[in-house]
mmCIF file with all atom_site columns, C-alpha atoms in Angstrom:
data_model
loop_
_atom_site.group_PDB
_atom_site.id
_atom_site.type_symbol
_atom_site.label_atom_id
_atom_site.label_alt_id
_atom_site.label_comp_id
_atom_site.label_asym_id
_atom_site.label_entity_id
_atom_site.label_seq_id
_atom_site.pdbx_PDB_ins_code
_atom_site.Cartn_x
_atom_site.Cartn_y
_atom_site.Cartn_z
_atom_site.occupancy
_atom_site.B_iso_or_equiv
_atom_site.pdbx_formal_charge
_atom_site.auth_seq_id
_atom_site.auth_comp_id
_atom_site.auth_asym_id
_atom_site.auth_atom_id
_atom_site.pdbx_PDB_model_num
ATOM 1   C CA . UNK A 1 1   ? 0.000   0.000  0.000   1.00 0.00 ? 242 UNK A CA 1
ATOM 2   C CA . UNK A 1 2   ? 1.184   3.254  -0.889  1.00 0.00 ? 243 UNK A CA 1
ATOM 3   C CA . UNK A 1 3   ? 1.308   6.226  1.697   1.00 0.00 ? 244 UNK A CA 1
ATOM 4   C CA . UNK A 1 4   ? 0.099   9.227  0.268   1.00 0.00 ? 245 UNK A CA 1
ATOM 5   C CA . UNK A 1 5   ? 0.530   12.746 1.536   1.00 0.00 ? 246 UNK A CA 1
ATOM 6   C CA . UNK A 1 6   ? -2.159  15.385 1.008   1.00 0.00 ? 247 UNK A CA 1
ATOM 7   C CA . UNK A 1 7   ? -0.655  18.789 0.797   1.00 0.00 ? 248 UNK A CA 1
ATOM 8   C CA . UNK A 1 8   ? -3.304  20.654 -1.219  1.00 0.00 ? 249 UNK A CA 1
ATOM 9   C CA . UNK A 1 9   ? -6.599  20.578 -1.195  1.00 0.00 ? 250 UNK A CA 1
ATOM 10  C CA . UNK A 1 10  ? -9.518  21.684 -3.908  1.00 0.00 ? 251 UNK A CA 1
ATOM 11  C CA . UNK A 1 11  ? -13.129 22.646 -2.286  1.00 0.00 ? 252 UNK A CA 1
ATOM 12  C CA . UNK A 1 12  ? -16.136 22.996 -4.831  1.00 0.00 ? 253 UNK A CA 1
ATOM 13  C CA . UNK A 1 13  ? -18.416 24.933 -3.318  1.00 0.00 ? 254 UNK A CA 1
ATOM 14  C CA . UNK A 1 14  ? -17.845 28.113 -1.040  1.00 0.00 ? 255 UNK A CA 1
ATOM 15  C CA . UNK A 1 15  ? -21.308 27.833 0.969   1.00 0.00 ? 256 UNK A CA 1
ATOM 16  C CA . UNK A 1 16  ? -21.685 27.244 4.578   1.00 0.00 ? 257 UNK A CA 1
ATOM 17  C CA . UNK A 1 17  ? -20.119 23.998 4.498   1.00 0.00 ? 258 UNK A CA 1
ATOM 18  C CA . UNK A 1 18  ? -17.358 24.354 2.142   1.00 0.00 ? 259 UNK A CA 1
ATOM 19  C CA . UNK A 1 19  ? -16.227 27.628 3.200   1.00 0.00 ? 260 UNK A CA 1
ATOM 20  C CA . UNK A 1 20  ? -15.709 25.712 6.534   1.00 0.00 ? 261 UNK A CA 1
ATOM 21  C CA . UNK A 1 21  ? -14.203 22.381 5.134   1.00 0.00 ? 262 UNK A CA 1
ATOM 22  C CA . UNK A 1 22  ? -11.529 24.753 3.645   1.00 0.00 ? 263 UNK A CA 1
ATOM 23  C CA . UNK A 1 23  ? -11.153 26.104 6.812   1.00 0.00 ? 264 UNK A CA 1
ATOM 24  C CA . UNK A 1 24  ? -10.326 22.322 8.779   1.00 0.00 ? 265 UNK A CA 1
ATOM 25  C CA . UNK A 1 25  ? -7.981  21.749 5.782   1.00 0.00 ? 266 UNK A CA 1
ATOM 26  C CA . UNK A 1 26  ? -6.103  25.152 6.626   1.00 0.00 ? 267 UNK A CA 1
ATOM 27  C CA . UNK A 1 27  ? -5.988  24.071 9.945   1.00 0.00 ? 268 UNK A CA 1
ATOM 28  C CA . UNK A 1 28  ? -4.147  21.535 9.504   1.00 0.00 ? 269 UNK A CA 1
ATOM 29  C CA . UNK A 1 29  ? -1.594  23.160 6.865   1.00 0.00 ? 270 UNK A CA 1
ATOM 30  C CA . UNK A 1 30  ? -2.816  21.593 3.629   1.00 0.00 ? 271 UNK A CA 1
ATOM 31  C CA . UNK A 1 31  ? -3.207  25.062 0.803   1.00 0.00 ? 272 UNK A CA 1
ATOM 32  C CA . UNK A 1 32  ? -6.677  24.931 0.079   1.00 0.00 ? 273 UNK A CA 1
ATOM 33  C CA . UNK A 1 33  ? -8.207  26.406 -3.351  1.00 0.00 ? 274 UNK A CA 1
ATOM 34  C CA . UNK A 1 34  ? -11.838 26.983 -2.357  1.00 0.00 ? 275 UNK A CA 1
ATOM 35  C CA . UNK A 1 35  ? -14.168 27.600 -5.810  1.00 0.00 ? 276 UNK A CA 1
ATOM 36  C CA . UNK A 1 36  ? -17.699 28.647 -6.753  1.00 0.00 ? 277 UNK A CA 1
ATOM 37  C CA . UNK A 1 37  ? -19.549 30.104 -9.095  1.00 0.00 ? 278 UNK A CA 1
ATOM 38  C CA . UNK A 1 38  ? -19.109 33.577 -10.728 1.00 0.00 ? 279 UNK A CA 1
ATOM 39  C CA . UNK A 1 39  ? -21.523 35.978 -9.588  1.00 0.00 ? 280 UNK A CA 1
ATOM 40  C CA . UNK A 1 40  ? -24.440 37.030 -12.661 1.00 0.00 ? 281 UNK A CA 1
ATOM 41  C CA . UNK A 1 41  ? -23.899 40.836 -11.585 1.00 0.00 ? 282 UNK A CA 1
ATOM 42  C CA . UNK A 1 42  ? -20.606 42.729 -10.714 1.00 0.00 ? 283 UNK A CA 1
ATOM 43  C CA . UNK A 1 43  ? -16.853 42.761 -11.848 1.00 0.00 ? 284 UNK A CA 1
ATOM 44  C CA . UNK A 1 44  ? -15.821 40.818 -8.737  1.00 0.00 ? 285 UNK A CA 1
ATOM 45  C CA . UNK A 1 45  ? -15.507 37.656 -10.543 1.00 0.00 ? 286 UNK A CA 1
ATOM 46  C CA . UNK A 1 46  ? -14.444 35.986 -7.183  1.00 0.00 ? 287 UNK A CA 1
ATOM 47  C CA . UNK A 1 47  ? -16.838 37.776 -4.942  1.00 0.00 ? 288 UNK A CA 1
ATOM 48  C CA . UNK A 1 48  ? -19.259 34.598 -3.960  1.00 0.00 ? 289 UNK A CA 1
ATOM 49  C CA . UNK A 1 49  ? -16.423 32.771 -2.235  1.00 0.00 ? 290 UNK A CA 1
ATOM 50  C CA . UNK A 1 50  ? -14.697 35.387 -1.260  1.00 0.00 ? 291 UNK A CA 1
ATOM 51  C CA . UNK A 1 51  ? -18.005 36.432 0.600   1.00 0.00 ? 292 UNK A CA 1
ATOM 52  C CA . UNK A 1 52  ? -18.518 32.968 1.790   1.00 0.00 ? 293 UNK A CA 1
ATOM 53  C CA . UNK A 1 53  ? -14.767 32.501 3.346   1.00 0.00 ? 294 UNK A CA 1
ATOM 54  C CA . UNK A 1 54  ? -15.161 35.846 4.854   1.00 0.00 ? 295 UNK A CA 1
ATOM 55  C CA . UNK A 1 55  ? -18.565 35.143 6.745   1.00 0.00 ? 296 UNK A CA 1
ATOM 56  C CA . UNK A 1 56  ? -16.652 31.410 7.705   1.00 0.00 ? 297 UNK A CA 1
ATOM 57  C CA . UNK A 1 57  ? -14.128 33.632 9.480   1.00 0.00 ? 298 UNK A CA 1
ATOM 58  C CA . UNK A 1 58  ? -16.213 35.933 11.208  1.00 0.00 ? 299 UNK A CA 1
ATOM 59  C CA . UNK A 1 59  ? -18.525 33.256 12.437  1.00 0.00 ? 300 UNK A CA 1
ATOM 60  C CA . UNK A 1 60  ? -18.248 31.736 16.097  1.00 0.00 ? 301 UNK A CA 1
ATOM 61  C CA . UNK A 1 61  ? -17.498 29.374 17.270  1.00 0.00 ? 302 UNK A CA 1
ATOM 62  C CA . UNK A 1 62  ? -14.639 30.027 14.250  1.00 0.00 ? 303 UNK A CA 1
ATOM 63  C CA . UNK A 1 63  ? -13.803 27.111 12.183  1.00 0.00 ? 304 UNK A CA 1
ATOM 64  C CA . UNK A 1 64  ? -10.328 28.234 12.025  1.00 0.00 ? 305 UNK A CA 1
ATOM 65  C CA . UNK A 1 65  ? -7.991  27.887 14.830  1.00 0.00 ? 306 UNK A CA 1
ATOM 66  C CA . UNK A 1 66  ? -5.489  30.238 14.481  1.00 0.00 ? 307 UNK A CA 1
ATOM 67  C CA . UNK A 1 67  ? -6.380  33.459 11.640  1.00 0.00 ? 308 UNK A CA 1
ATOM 68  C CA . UNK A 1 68  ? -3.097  32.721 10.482  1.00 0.00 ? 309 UNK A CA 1
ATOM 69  C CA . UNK A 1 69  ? -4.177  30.114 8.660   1.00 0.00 ? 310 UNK A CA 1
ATOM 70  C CA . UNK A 1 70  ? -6.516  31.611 6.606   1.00 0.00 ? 311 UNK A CA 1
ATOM 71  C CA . UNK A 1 71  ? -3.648  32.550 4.756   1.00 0.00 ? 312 UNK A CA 1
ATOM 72  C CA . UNK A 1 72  ? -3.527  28.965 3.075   1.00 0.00 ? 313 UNK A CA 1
ATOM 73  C CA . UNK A 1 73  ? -6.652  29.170 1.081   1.00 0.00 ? 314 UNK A CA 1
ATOM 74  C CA . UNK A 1 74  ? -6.873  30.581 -1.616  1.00 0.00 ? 315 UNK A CA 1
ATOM 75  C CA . UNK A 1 75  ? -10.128 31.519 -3.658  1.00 0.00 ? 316 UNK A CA 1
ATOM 76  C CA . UNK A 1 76  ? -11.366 31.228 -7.384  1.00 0.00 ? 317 UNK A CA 1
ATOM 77  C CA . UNK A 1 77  ? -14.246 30.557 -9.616  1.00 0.00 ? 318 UNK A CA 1
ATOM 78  C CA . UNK A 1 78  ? -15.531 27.554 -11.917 1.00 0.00 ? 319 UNK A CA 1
ATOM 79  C CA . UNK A 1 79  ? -14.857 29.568 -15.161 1.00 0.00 ? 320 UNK A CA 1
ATOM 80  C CA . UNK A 1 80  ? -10.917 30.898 -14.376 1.00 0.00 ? 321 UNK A CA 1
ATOM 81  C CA . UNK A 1 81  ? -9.895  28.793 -11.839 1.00 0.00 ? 322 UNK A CA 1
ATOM 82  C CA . UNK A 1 82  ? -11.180 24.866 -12.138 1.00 0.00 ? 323 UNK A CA 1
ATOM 83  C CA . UNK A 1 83  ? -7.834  23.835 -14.161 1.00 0.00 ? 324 UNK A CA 1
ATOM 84  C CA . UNK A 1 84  ? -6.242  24.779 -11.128 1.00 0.00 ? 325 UNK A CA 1
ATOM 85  C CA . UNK A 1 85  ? -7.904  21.355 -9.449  1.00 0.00 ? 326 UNK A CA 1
ATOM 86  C CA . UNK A 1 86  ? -5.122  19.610 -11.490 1.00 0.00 ? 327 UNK A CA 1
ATOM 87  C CA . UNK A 1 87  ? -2.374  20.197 -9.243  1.00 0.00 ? 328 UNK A CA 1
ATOM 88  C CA . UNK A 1 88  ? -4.323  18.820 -5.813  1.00 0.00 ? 329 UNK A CA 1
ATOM 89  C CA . UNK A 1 89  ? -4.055  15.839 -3.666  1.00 0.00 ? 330 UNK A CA 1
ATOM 90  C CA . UNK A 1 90  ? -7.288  15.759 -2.879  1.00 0.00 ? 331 UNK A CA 1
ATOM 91  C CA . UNK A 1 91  ? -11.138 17.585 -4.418  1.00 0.00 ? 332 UNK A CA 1
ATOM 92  C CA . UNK A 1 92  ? -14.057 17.784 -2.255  1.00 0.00 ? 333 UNK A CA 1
ATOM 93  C CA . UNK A 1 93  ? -17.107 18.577 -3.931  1.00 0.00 ? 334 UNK A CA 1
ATOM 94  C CA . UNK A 1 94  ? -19.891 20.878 -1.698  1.00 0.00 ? 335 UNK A CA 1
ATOM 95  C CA . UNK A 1 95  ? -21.920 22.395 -4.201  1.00 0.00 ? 336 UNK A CA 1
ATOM 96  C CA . UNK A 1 96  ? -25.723 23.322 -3.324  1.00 0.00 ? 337 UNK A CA 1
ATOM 97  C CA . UNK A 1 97  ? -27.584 19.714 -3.971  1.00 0.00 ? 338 UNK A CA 1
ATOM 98  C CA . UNK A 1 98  ? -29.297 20.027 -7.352  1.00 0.00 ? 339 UNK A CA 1
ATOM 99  C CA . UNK A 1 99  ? -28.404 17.876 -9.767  1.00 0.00 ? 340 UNK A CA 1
ATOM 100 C CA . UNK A 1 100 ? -28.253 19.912 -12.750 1.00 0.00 ? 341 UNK A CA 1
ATOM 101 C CA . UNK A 1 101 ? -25.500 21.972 -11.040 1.00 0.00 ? 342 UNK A CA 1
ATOM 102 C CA . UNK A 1 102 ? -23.889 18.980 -10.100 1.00 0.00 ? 343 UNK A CA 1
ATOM 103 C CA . UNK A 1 103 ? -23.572 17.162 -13.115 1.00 0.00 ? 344 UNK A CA 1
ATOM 104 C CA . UNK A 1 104 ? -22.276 20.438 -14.654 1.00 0.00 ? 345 UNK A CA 1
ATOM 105 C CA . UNK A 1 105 ? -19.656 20.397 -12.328 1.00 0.00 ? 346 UNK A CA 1
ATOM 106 C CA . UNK A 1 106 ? -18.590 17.100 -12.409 1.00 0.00 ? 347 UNK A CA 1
ATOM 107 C CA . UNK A 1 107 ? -18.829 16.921 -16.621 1.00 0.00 ? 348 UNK A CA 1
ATOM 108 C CA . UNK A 1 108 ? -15.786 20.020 -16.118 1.00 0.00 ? 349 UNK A CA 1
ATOM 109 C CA . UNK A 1 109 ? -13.857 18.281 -13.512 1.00 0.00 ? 350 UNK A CA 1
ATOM 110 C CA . UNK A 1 110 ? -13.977 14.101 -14.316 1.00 0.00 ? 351 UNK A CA 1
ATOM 111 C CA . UNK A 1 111 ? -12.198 14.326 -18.174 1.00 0.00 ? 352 UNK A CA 1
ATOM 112 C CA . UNK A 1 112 ? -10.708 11.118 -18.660 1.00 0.00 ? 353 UNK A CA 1
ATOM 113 C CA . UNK A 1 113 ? -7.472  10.666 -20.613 1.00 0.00 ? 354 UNK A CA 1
ATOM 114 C CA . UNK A 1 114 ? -8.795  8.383  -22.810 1.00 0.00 ? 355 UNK A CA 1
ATOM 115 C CA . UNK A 1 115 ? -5.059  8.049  -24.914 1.00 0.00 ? 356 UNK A CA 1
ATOM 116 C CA . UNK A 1 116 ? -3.696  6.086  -21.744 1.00 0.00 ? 357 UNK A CA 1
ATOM 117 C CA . UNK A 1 117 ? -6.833  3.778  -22.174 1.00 0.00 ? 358 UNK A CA 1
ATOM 118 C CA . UNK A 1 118 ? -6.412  3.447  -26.009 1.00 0.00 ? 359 UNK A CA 1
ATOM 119 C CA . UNK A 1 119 ? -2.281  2.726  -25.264 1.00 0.00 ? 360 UNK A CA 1
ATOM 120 C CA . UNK A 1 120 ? -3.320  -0.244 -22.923 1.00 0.00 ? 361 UNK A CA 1
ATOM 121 C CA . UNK A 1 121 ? -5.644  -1.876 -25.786 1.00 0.00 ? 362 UNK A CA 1
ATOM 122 C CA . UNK A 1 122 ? -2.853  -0.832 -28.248 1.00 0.00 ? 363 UNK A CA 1
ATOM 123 C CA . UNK A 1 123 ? -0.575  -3.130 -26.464 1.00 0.00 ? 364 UNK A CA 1
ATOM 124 C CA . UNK A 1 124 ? -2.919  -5.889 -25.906 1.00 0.00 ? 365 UNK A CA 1
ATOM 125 C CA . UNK A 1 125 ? -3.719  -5.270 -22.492 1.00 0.00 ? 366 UNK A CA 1
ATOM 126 C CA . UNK A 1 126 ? -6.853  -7.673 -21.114 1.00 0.00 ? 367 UNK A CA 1
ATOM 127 C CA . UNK A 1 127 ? -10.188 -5.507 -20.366 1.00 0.00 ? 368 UNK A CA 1
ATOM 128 C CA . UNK A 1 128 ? -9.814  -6.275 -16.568 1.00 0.00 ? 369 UNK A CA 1
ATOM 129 C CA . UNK A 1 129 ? -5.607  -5.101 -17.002 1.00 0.00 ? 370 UNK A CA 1
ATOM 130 C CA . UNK A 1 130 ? -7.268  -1.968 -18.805 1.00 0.00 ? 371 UNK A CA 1
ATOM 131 C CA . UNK A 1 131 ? -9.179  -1.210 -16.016 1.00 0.00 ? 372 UNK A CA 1
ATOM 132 C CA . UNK A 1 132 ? -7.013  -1.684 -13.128 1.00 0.00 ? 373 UNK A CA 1
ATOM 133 C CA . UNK A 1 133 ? -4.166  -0.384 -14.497 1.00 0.00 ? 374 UNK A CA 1
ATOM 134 C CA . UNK A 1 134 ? -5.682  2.668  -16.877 1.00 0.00 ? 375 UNK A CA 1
ATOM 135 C CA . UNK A 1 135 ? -8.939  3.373  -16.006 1.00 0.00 ? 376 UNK A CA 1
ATOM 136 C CA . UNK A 1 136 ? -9.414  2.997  -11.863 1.00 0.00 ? 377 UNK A CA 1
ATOM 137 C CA . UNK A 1 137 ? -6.221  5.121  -11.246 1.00 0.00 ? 378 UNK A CA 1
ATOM 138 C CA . UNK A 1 138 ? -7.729  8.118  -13.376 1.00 0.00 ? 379 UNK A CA 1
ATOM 139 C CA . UNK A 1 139 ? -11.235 7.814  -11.578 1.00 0.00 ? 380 UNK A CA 1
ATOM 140 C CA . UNK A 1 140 ? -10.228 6.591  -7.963  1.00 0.00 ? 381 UNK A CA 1
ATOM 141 C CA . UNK A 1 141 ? -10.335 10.179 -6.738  1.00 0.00 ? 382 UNK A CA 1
ATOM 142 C CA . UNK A 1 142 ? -13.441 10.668 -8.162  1.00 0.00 ? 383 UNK A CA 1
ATOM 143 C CA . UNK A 1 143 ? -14.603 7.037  -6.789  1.00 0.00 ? 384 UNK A CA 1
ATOM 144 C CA . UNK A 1 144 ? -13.470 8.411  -3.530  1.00 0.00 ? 385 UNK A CA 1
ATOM 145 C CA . UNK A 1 145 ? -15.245 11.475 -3.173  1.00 0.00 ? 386 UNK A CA 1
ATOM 146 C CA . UNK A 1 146 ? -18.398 9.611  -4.546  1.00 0.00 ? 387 UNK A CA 1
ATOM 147 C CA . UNK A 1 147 ? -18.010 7.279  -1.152  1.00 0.00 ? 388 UNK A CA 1
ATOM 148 C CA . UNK A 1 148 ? -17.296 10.060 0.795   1.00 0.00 ? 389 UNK A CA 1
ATOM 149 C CA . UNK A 1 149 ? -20.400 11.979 -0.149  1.00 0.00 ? 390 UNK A CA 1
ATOM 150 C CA . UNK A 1 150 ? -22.357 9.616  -0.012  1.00 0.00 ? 391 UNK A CA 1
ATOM 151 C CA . UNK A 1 151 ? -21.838 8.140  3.308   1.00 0.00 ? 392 UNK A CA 1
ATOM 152 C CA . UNK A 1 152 ? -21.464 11.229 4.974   1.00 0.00 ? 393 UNK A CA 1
ATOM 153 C CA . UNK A 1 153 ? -24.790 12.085 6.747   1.00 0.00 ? 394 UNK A CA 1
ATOM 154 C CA . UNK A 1 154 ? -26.554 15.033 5.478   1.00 0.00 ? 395 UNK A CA 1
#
């Protein structure tokens, strides 16, 4: 079994609870990039999560120990920012539950690279070697979060 360190973290969704997962994840000194949506009306592309983190930080109890650590998230929006999600350890997704939304989210993030899938056939791979050896490692994290979610009581 492989350890795996998670240094930085990507939060979908800047609303009560993921302004406040981002939070636990600063607290603990992973960088956090916390995304939502970009606001219909304004130039502040950012100014939903920024709004969000901001009310996380004023609230009390505070879900940040220390306000020092606010420094390690950073914000964004779906539109500029989601090919940032590339270089994490780790994506939590927290956006409002409505399906539409989340299946627009999750078409942006979960792009399989289907030439490492294509290179395994190529070379006469097995289906079953295909999928544990090209496919599974590209959509664990995604497997993961699904498990997460979903046992994770509402």
């Amino acid at each position: 079994m492989t350890n795996r360190t998670i240094k930085k973290v990507a939060v979908l969704g800047s609303g009560v609870m993921g302004s406040r997962i981002a939070c636990h994840f600063a607290n603990i000194g992973a960088e956090v990039l916390l995304l939502d949506i970009v606001p219909k009306e304004g130039t502040d592309r950012n100014k939903i999560v920024n709004d969000a983190l901001a009310a996380a930080l004023k609230s009390s109890p505070s879900p940040i120990y220390d306000k020092r650590f606010a420094k390690r998230i950073s914000t964004g929006n779906f539109e500029d920012d989601l090919p940032k999600i590339k270089d994490c350890d780790w994506v939590v997704e927290v956006v409002v539950e409505r399906l539409d939304i989340k299946q627009q989210v999750y078409t942006n993030v979960e792009k399989l690279d289907w030439g490492i899938v294509e290179a395994s056939q190529d070379l006469y791979s097995r289906p079953l070697g295909t999928f544990l050896h090209a496919i599974l490692p590209q959509t664990l994290p995604g497997l993961s979060t699904a498990v997460i979610l979903t046992f994770i009581p509402a």
